[in-house]
Amino acid sequence: MSDICVLGNFVADNSFYAKHLPTKGQTIFGTGYQVGPGGKGSNQAIAAARLGSNVSFLGKIGDDANGKMAIDLYKKNNIDQKTIYISKEYPTGVAGIMINKEDGTNAIIVYPGASMEITKEEVDKFSNLITSCKVFLTQLEIKTDVTLHALKLAKKGNAVSILNPAPAITIDDEFFKYIDCFTPNETEAEFYFGKKIENYEEAKLAGEFFLKKGVKNSIITLGDKGAYFSNNETNFSLPALDLKGKVLDTTGAGDAFNGALAAGLEKKMEIKECLNFAIKVSGISTTKKGAADAMPFVKDIN
Ligand code: RIB
């Protein structure tokens, strides 16, 4: 049995680097291109595994070259491939990512392919992994009814559940009562809160809103402003790492944060220590190109 169980997607990231992001109708020349492993769920699983946690990953890929990239990734990172479904019908998902070379910011389109086809029944075949893990981590890049079903399973067991509500999409209010840690970035938090979040005070108000909805802990990541934590006992902000001039690619930074949060919680770190650790891991991931490939190992953190 694993300490952390992640349910989510794998896609192959096609990343294009350029001096700026193109505007509507514009064609520009790129300065670099690479294909590598991505998908929020898979990235988060890799992040936690590289930090020394015992991780299982539940997902679906296609029977193709991109699917092989996923299998190779799990082999290299000590993740059991038995929990990966292979579709004969759908191709492995892909993402088109445009990255601004100057500051590492990006714009992403994800075509989920096979990853969107995982069913509740397929999740149920590995329900023991969800009910027996210490931390269950998931996102919104697969069908929402499957995500909700899995969150309910996590609650049946004793797992701490983390929902990284990305990409921001409408979810049923029912979701919130099954979430121990709700981890939007500021843009996603604005979507769920319905108001702008530009400072800690606004993040605090959003946190209060999420707690009222039923989540136990609200953790809003704020890019270069760090993160804001709230629960019914306390709330506080934490600064980001100072990375001036070192940021190459922010793709997967949120995934690094969530994977590290899961790893810290699984290791029973105290919440402030855990969040500082996640901020550090996330910051370090932006100093390398790619998503899963940029996730740091324990040796990189120290
Ligand atoms: O969070 C970053 C990830 O989002 C990328 O790897 C891309 O695949 C998209 O799913």
XYZ file of C-alpha atoms and ligand atoms in Angstrom:
312
model
C 0.000 0.000 0.000
C 1.196 3.487 -0.716
C 1.349 6.582 1.492
C -0.012 8.848 -1.223
C -2.565 7.979 -3.876
C -2.988 10.375 -6.820
C -5.872 10.193 -9.276
C -5.501 12.285 -12.429
C -4.249 12.656 -15.949
C -1.097 12.151 -17.949
C -0.584 14.116 -21.160
C 2.464 14.724 -23.349
C 3.436 18.392 -23.130
C 4.509 20.096 -26.366
C 6.260 23.205 -25.094
C 7.144 26.184 -27.259
C 9.438 28.898 -25.892
C 9.395 32.424 -27.357
C 10.331 36.007 -26.454
C 6.682 36.674 -25.652
C 3.339 34.885 -25.866
C 1.606 35.395 -29.236
C -1.494 37.572 -29.256
C -4.774 36.673 -30.987
C -4.182 36.114 -34.730
C -0.405 36.545 -34.420
C 2.293 34.138 -35.658
C 5.724 34.430 -34.050
C 9.012 32.508 -34.215
C 9.913 30.323 -31.253
C 13.309 30.149 -29.601
C 12.972 26.533 -28.424
C 10.721 23.471 -28.384
C 10.515 20.245 -26.390
C 8.179 17.329 -25.780
C 7.988 15.902 -22.278
C 5.744 14.305 -19.670
C 2.956 16.457 -18.242
C -0.614 16.386 -16.977
C -1.406 17.816 -13.558
C -2.137 14.496 -11.837
C 0.924 12.753 -13.167
C 3.168 15.771 -12.438
C 1.939 15.831 -8.834
C 2.580 12.105 -8.428
C 6.136 12.510 -9.751
C 6.768 15.502 -7.470
C 5.774 13.509 -4.375
C 7.671 10.372 -5.466
C 10.889 12.364 -6.032
C 10.551 13.713 -2.485
C 10.754 10.184 -1.149
C 7.085 9.294 -0.685
C 5.636 5.958 -1.661
C 3.144 6.986 -4.377
C 0.535 5.251 -6.483
C -0.992 6.921 -9.520
C -4.375 6.068 -11.026
C -4.844 7.243 -14.601
C -5.505 6.310 -18.214
C -3.286 6.635 -21.282
C -3.475 5.506 -24.911
C -1.701 2.583 -26.561
C 0.794 4.817 -28.393
C 4.201 6.490 -28.254
C 3.055 9.184 -25.805
C 1.614 6.463 -23.567
C 5.017 4.782 -23.620
C 6.512 8.073 -22.419
C 4.220 7.807 -19.369
C 5.198 4.197 -18.632
C 8.914 5.061 -18.903
C 8.357 7.976 -16.526
C 6.711 5.774 -13.873
C 9.408 3.107 -14.222
C 12.117 5.720 -13.621
C 10.307 7.242 -10.632
C 9.333 4.056 -8.758
C 5.617 4.273 -9.479
C 3.775 1.000 -10.037
C 2.413 0.789 -13.603
C -0.338 -1.697 -12.673
C -2.704 1.146 -11.808
C -2.376 2.759 -15.249
C -5.200 1.858 -17.634
C -4.332 1.661 -21.330
C -7.140 2.566 -23.739
C -7.292 0.887 -27.143
C -9.853 3.446 -28.257
C -8.457 6.847 -27.247
C -5.008 8.377 -27.746
C -2.869 9.603 -24.884
C -3.699 13.232 -24.108
C -1.491 16.084 -25.273
C -0.995 19.697 -24.239
C 0.176 22.689 -26.265
C 2.120 25.011 -23.994
C 3.453 28.436 -24.932
C 6.093 29.812 -22.622
C 7.359 33.374 -22.370
C 11.137 32.969 -22.226
C 11.544 36.293 -20.407
C 9.612 35.402 -17.234
C 8.606 31.729 -17.612
C 4.859 32.444 -17.674
C 2.686 30.311 -19.924
C -0.625 29.648 -21.671
C -1.852 26.054 -22.005
C -4.404 24.089 -24.024
C -4.932 20.489 -22.867
C -6.521 17.817 -25.026
C -7.109 15.126 -22.377
C -7.609 12.147 -24.739
C -7.675 8.815 -22.885
C -7.154 10.412 -19.461
C -10.718 11.791 -19.535
C -12.112 8.290 -20.097
C -11.239 6.706 -16.745
C -14.488 5.519 -15.121
C -15.780 5.128 -11.548
C -15.702 1.351 -12.041
C -12.035 1.486 -13.033
C -11.284 3.632 -9.975
C -13.206 1.142 -7.805
C -10.863 -1.680 -8.878
C -8.168 0.173 -6.887
C -10.447 1.616 -4.193
C -8.284 -0.056 -1.542
C -5.423 2.278 -2.527
C -7.637 5.311 -1.946
C -9.180 4.119 1.309
C -5.899 2.973 2.814
C -3.477 5.774 1.848
C -2.470 8.590 4.192
C -3.027 11.341 1.613
C -5.320 11.309 -1.413
C -4.554 13.955 -4.045
C -6.588 14.848 -7.121
C -7.373 17.686 -9.582
C -10.050 18.543 -12.167
C -8.469 17.246 -15.388
C -10.622 14.091 -15.474
C -14.446 13.738 -15.342
C -15.787 15.542 -12.251
C -18.185 12.731 -11.253
C -15.200 10.353 -11.120
C -13.234 12.872 -9.027
C -16.130 13.297 -6.578
C -16.567 9.529 -6.336
C -12.887 9.141 -5.434
C -13.026 11.969 -2.864
C -15.906 10.121 -1.191
C -13.805 6.941 -1.090
C -10.950 8.887 0.511
C -13.344 10.104 3.214
C -14.510 6.516 3.833
C -10.912 5.653 4.591
C -8.729 7.799 6.775
C -6.972 9.768 4.067
C -6.350 13.485 4.165
C -7.870 14.643 0.870
C -6.391 17.389 -1.299
C -8.304 18.850 -4.224
C -6.208 21.038 -6.496
C -9.158 22.642 -8.339
C -7.317 23.048 -11.642
C -8.242 23.823 -14.304
C -10.944 26.064 -12.808
C -14.294 24.597 -13.801
C -17.715 24.655 -12.180
C -18.107 21.963 -9.535
C -21.058 20.928 -7.429
C -21.264 22.360 -3.883
C -21.292 18.744 -2.696
C -17.555 18.555 -3.463
C -16.524 20.926 -0.707
C -17.474 18.762 2.263
C -15.098 16.016 1.100
C -12.060 18.310 0.831
C -9.513 18.603 3.624
C -7.159 20.865 1.658
C -8.433 23.071 -1.182
C -5.453 24.404 -3.161
C -6.345 26.860 -5.944
C -3.846 29.339 -7.361
C -4.983 32.967 -7.339
C -6.694 32.762 -10.756
C -8.564 29.601 -9.810
C -9.448 31.063 -6.394
C -10.912 34.130 -8.153
C -13.038 31.801 -10.298
C -14.489 29.932 -7.293
C -14.749 33.031 -5.075
C -16.169 35.251 -7.834
C -13.957 38.243 -6.887
C -10.432 39.496 -7.654
C -7.597 38.340 -5.372
C -4.609 40.658 -5.516
C -3.337 40.692 -1.927
C -3.329 38.724 1.325
C -6.469 40.507 2.621
C -8.443 39.356 -0.441
C -6.967 35.845 -0.148
C -8.142 35.814 3.487
C -11.708 36.697 2.402
C -11.610 33.971 -0.269
C -10.354 31.503 2.355
C -13.285 32.366 4.657
C -15.638 31.798 1.720
C -14.147 28.341 0.968
C -14.285 27.354 4.664
C -17.972 28.306 4.783
C -18.529 26.081 1.746
C -17.169 23.157 3.777
C -13.448 22.734 3.060
C -11.310 22.171 6.176
C -8.233 24.092 5.023
C -7.919 26.682 2.276
C -4.457 27.045 0.738
C -4.282 29.688 -1.983
C -1.029 29.931 -3.925
C -0.232 33.479 -5.023
C 2.751 33.176 -7.410
C 5.497 35.604 -6.400
C 3.462 36.577 -3.310
C 3.737 33.050 -1.835
C 0.651 31.447 -0.307
C -2.222 32.145 2.083
C -3.484 29.533 4.542
C -6.814 29.570 6.412
C -8.750 27.167 8.583
C -11.216 27.687 11.437
C -8.409 28.142 13.995
C -5.815 30.238 12.187
C -4.804 32.062 9.043
C -1.439 33.332 7.796
C 0.544 34.250 4.700
C 3.907 32.820 3.666
C 6.339 34.524 1.233
C 7.564 32.992 -2.030
C 11.215 32.101 -2.696
C 13.255 34.958 -4.142
C 14.012 33.631 -7.640
C 14.761 36.829 -9.546
C 16.312 36.015 -12.933
C 16.275 32.241 -12.337
C 12.755 31.380 -13.534
C 12.821 29.468 -16.852
C 9.422 27.805 -17.012
C 6.513 27.949 -14.551
C 4.731 24.930 -16.122
C 3.912 22.476 -13.330
C 4.856 24.849 -10.479
C 1.416 24.348 -8.944
C 1.826 20.597 -9.369
C 5.184 20.712 -7.581
C 3.464 22.586 -4.744
C 0.644 20.036 -4.464
C 2.949 17.016 -4.704
C 5.184 18.491 -2.002
C 2.193 19.373 0.172
C 1.046 15.740 -0.039
C 4.569 14.509 0.745
C 4.851 16.857 3.737
C 1.447 15.869 5.114
C 2.210 12.190 4.649
C 5.427 12.706 6.631
C 3.374 14.452 9.354
C 5.111 17.819 8.950
C 3.518 20.659 10.896
C 1.377 22.769 8.507
C 3.608 25.881 8.336
C 6.713 23.764 7.755
C 4.814 21.750 5.169
C 3.707 24.860 3.260
C 7.181 26.412 3.321
C 8.516 23.119 1.972
C 5.887 23.117 -0.820
C 6.723 26.749 -1.710
C 10.417 25.846 -1.925
C 9.809 22.757 -4.090
C 7.493 24.718 -6.361
C 10.006 27.571 -6.702
C 12.857 25.209 -7.534
C 10.726 23.501 -10.207
C 10.472 26.814 -12.118
C 14.250 26.977 -12.553
C 14.131 24.009 -14.961
C 12.302 23.528 -18.246
C 9.333 21.160 -18.527
C 6.732 19.866 -16.057
C 7.360 16.362 -14.621
C 11.008 16.563 -15.701
C 11.467 19.735 -13.623
C 10.303 18.201 -10.328
C 13.189 18.371 -7.843
C 14.607 15.424 -5.887
C 15.343 15.558 -2.137
C 19.010 16.300 -2.913
C 17.993 19.404 -4.930
C 16.004 20.780 -1.980
C 18.838 20.546 0.487
O -0.044 22.068 -14.438
C 0.724 21.970 -15.611
C 0.176 20.926 -16.494
O -1.103 21.321 -16.928
C 0.972 20.702 -17.752
O 1.940 19.698 -17.595
C -0.088 20.391 -18.790
O -0.022 19.102 -19.247
C -1.422 20.685 -18.129
O -2.118 19.545 -17.813
